[in-house]
CSV table of C-alpha atoms in Angstrom, one decimal:
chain,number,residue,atom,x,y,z
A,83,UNK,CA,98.9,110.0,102.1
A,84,UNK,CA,95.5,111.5,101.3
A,85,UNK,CA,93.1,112.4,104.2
A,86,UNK,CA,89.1,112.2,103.1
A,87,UNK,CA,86.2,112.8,105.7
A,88,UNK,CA,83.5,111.1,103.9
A,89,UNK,CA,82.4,107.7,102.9
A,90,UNK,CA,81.9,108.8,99.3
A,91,UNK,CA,85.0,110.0,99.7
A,92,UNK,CA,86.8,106.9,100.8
A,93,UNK,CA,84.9,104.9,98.2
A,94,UNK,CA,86.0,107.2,95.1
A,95,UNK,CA,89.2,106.7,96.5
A,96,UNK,CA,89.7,103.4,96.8
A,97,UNK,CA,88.0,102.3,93.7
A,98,UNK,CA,90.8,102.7,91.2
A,99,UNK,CA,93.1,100.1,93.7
A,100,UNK,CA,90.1,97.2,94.2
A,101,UNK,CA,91.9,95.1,91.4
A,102,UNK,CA,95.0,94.7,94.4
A,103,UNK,CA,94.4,94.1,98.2
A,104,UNK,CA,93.6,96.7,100.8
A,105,UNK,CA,94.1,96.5,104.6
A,106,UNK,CA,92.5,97.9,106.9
A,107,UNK,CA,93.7,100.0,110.0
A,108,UNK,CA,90.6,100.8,112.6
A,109,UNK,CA,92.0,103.3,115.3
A,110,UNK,CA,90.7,106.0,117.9
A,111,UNK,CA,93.6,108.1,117.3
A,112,UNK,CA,96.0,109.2,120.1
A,113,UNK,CA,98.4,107.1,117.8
A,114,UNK,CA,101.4,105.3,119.2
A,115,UNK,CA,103.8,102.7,117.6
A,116,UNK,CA,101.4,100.0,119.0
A,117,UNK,CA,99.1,101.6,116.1
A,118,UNK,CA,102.4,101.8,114.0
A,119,UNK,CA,103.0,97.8,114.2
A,120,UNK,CA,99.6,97.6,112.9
A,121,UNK,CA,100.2,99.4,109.7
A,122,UNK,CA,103.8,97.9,109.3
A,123,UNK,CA,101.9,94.2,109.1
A,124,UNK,CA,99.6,95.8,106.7
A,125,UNK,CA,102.0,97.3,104.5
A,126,UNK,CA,103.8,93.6,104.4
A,127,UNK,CA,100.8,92.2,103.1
A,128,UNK,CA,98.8,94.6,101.4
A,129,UNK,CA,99.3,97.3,98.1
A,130,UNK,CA,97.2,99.6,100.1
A,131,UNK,CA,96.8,100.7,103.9
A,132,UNK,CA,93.5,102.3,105.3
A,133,UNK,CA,93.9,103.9,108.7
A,134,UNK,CA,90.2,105.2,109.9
A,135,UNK,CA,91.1,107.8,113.1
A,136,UNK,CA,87.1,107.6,114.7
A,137,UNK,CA,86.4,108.2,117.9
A,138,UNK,CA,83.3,105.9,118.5
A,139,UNK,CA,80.3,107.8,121.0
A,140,UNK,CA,78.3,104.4,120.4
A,141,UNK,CA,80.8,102.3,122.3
A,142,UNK,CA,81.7,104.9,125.4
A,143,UNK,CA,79.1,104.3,128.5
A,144,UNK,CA,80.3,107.1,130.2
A,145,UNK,CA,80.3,110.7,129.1
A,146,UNK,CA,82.8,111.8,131.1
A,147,UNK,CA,85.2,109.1,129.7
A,148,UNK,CA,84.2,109.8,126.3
A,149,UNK,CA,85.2,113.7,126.5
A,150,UNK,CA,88.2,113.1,128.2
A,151,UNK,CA,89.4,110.5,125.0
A,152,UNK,CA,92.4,112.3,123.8
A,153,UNK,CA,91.6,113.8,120.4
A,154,UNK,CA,94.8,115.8,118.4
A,155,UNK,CA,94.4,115.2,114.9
A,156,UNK,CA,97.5,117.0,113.5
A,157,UNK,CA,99.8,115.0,115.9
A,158,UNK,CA,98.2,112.7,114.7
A,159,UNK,CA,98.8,113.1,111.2
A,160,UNK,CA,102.6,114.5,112.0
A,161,UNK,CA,103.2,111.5,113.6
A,162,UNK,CA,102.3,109.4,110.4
A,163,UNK,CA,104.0,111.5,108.4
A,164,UNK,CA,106.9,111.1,110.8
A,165,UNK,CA,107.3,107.3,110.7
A,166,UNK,CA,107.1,107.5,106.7
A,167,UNK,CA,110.1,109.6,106.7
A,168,UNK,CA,112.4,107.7,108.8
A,169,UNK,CA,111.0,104.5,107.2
A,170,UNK,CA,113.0,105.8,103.9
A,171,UNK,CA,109.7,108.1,102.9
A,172,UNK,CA,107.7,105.0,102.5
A,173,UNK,CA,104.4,105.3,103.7
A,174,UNK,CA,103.1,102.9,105.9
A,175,UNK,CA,99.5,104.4,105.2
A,176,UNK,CA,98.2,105.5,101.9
A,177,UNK,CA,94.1,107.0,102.9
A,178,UNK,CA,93.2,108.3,106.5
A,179,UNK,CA,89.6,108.3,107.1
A,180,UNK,CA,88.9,110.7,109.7
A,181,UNK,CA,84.6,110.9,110.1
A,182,UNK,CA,83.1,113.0,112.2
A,183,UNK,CA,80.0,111.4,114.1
A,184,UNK,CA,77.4,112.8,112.2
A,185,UNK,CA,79.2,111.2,109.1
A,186,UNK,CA,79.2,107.7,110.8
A,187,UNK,CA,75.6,108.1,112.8
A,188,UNK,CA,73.4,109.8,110.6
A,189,UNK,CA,70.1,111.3,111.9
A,190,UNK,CA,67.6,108.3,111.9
A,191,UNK,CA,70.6,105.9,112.6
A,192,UNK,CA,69.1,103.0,114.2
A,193,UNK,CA,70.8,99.7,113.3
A,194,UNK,CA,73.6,98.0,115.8
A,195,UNK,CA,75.1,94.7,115.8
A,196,UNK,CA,74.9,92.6,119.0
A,197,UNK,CA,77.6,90.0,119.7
A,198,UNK,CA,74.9,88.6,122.4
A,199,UNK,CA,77.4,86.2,124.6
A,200,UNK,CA,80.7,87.5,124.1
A,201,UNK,CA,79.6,90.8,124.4
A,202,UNK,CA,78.6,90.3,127.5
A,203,UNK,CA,81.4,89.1,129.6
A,204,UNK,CA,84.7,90.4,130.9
A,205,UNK,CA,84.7,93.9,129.8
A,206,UNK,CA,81.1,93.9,128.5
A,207,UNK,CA,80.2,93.0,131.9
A,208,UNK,CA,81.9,96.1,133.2
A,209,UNK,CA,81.3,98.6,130.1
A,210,UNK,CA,77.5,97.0,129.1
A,211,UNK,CA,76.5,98.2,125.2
A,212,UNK,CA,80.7,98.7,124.3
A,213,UNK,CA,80.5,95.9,122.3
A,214,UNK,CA,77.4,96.8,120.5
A,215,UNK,CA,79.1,99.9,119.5
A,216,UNK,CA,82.1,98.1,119.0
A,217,UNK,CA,81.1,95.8,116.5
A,218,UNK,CA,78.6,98.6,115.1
A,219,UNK,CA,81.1,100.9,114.0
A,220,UNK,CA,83.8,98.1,113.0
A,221,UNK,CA,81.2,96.4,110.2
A,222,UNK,CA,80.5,100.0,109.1
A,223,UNK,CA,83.8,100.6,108.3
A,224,UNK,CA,84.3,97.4,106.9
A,225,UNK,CA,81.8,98.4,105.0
A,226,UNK,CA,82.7,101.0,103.5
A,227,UNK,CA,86.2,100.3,103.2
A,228,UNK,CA,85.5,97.1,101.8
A,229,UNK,CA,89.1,95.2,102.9
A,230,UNK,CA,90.6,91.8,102.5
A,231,UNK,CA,92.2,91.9,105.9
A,232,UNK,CA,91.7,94.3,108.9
A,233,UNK,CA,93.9,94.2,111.6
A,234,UNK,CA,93.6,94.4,115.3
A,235,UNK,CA,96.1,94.3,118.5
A,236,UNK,CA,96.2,91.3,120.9
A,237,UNK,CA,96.1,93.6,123.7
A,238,UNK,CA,92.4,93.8,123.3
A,239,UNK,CA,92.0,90.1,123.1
A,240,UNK,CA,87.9,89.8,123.7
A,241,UNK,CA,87.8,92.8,120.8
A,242,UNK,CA,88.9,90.6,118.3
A,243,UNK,CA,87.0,87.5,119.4
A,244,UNK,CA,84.0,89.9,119.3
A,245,UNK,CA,84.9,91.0,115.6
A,246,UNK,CA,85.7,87.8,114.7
A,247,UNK,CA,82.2,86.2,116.2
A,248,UNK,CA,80.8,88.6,114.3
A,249,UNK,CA,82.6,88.0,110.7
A,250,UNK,CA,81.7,84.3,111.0
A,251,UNK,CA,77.9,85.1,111.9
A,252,UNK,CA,77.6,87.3,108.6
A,253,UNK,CA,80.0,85.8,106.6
A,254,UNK,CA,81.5,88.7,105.8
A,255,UNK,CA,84.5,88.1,103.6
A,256,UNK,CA,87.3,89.7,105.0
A,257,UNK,CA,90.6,88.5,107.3
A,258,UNK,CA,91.1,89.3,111.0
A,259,UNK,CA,94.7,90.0,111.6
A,260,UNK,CA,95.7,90.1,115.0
A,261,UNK,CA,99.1,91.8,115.8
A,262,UNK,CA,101.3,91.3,119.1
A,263,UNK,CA,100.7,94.2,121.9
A,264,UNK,CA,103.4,96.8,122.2
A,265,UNK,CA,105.1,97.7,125.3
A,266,UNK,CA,107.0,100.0,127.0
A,267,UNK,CA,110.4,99.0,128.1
A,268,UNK,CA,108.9,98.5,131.9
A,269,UNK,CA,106.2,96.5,130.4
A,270,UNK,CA,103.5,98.6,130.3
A,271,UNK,CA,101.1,98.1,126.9
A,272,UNK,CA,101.4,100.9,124.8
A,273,UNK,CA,97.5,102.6,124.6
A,274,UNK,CA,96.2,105.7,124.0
A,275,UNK,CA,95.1,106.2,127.6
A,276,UNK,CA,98.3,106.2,129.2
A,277,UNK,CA,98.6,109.7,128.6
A,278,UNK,CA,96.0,110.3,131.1
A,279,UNK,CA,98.1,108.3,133.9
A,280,UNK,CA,99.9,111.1,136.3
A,281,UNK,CA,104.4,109.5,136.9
A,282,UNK,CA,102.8,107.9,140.0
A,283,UNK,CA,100.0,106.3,138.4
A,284,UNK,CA,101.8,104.8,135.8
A,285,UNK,CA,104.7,103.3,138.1
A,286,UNK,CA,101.7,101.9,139.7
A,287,UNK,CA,100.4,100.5,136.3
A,288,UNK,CA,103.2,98.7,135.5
A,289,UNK,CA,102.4,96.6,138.0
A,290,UNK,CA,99.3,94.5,135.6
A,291,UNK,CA,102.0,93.4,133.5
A,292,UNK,CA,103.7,91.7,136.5
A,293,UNK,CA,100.6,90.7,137.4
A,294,UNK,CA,99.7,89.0,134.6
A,295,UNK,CA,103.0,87.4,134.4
A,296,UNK,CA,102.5,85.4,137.4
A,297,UNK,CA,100.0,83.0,134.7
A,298,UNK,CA,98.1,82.6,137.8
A,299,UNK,CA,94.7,84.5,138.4
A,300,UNK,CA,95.2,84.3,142.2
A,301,UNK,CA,98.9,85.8,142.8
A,302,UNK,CA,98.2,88.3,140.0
A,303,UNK,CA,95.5,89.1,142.2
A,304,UNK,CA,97.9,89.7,145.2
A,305,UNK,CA,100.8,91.3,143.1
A,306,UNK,CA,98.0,94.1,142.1
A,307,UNK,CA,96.6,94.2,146.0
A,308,UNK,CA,100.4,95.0,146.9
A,309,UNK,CA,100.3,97.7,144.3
A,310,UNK,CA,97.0,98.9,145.5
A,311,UNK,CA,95.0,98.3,143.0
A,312,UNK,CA,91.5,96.4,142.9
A,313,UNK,CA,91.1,94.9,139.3
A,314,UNK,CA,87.7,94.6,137.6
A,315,UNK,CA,88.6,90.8,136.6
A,316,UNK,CA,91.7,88.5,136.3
A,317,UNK,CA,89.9,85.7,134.1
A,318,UNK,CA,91.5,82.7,131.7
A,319,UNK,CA,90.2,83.8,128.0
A,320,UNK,CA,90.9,82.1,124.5
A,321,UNK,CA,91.9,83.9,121.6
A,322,UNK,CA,93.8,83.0,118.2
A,323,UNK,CA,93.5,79.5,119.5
A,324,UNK,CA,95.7,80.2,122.6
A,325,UNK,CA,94.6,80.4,126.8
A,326,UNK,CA,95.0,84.4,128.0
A,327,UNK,CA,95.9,85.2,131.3
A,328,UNK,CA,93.5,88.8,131.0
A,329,UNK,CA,93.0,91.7,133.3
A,330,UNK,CA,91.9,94.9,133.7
A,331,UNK,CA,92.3,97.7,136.5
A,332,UNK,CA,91.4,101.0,136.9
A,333,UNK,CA,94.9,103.3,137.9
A,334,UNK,CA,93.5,106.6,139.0
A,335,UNK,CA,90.7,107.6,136.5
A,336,UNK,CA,92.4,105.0,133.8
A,337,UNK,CA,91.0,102.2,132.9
A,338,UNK,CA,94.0,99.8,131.8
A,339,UNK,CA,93.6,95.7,130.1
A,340,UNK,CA,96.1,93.5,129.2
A,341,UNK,CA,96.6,89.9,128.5
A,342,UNK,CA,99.6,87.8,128.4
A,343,UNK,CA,99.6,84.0,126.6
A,344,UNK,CA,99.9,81.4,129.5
A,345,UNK,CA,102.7,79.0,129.3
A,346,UNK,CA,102.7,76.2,128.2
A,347,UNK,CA,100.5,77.5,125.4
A,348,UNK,CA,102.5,79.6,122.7
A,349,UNK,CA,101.2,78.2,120.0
């Protein structure tokens, strides 16, 4: 597993394998097996697995939110290293892009990508610009990386449509992969901001799943009330062709989404 901080870097590196397929793994780090089923469906499919660990200023609206991110790059790193050994040493990742800002946002940057309508709704309505950065960063790095397929969790549902909006609008020549969400045994999606719920607040988070199960918007609604927690929005979204059940709360200072498929519609 070779780590490189540049984009000259990742290039050099990747040019030797461009005669075979390379996948792409975009993360924020704070990495958790919900990452980990991302890079086992790359490795399936592809000879080699990027994993870019970025933690994107453009697509944080809030400050506070954005230094509170968790940020441990040698756990994060262990933990790779970790999976490859009880995986029989085989690495599920072979190059780790780790930017710093400055690499990714040069002085003078001042192009972004605008997914105008999607963008815009759900949680663009409730975090306005995320998307821009969002899609910003995620055609950089398709960029640069140049991949045949990049893969994305279904927990963030309107993400992917985003990405994939995008993709079809520039006819960029790449494969969006989405990849079942994760959970904890008590339901709850695996994310990197769980580890900023207290016990309490994340019994109380559970209760979004339960929520969502309902496949109703208003008794999901009520199961959340019970729990007492106000959600941001309980709408009906598509996404890989299928009707999502979609929500998202704030437990304590955590912001939580999550999606189930509605029945009926498991296609």
């Amino acid at each position: 597993m070779k780590v490189v901080r540049t984009i000259a870097e990742v290039r050099e590196e990747l040019e030797p394998l461009r005669a075979n397929s390379i996948g792409l793994v975009a993360t924020m780090g704070a990495l958790h097996e919900g990452h980990m089923s991302l890079c086992h469906a790359a490795r399936a499919e592809c000879e080699t697995v990027v994993m870019s660990i970025f933690v994107n200023p453009a697509q944080f609206g809030d400050d506070a939110d954005l230094a509170s991110y968790p940020r441990d790059e040698a756990r994060d790193l262990q933990f790779l290293r970790t999976n490859a050994e009880e995986d029989s040493g085989v690495e599920d990742v072979d190059v780790v892009f780790i930017p710093s800002a400055e690499e990714m946002y040069p002085p003078g940057f001042q192009t972004w990508v605008d997914v105008t309508e999607l963008g815009s709704v759900l949680e663009g309505k409730f975090r306005p610009g995320h998307f821009r950065g969002v899609a910003t960063v995620v055609l950089k790095l398709l960029s640069i990386v140049d991949p045949n397929i990049a893969y994305f969790g279904r927990k963030d549902a309107q993400q992917v449509e985003v990405i994939r909006q995008m993709v079809r609008d520039l006819a960029l020549d790449v494969e969006i992969s989405s990849i079942p969400t994760v959970r904890d045994a008590d339901g709850l999606a695996l994310s990197s901001r769980n580890a900023g719920l207290t016990a309490e607040e994340r019994r109380r988070a559970t209760s979004l799943f339960r929520a969502l199960q309902t496949r109703d918007a208003s008794r999901a609604r009520t199961v959340l009330a019970e729990a007492g927690l106000e959600p941001d929005y309980i709408e009906i979204i598509d996404s890989d062709g299928r009707k999502l059940l979609a929500g998202a709360v704030r437990v304590g200072s955590t912001r939580l989404i999550d999606n189930v498929v509605l029945k009926g519609d498991h296609t």
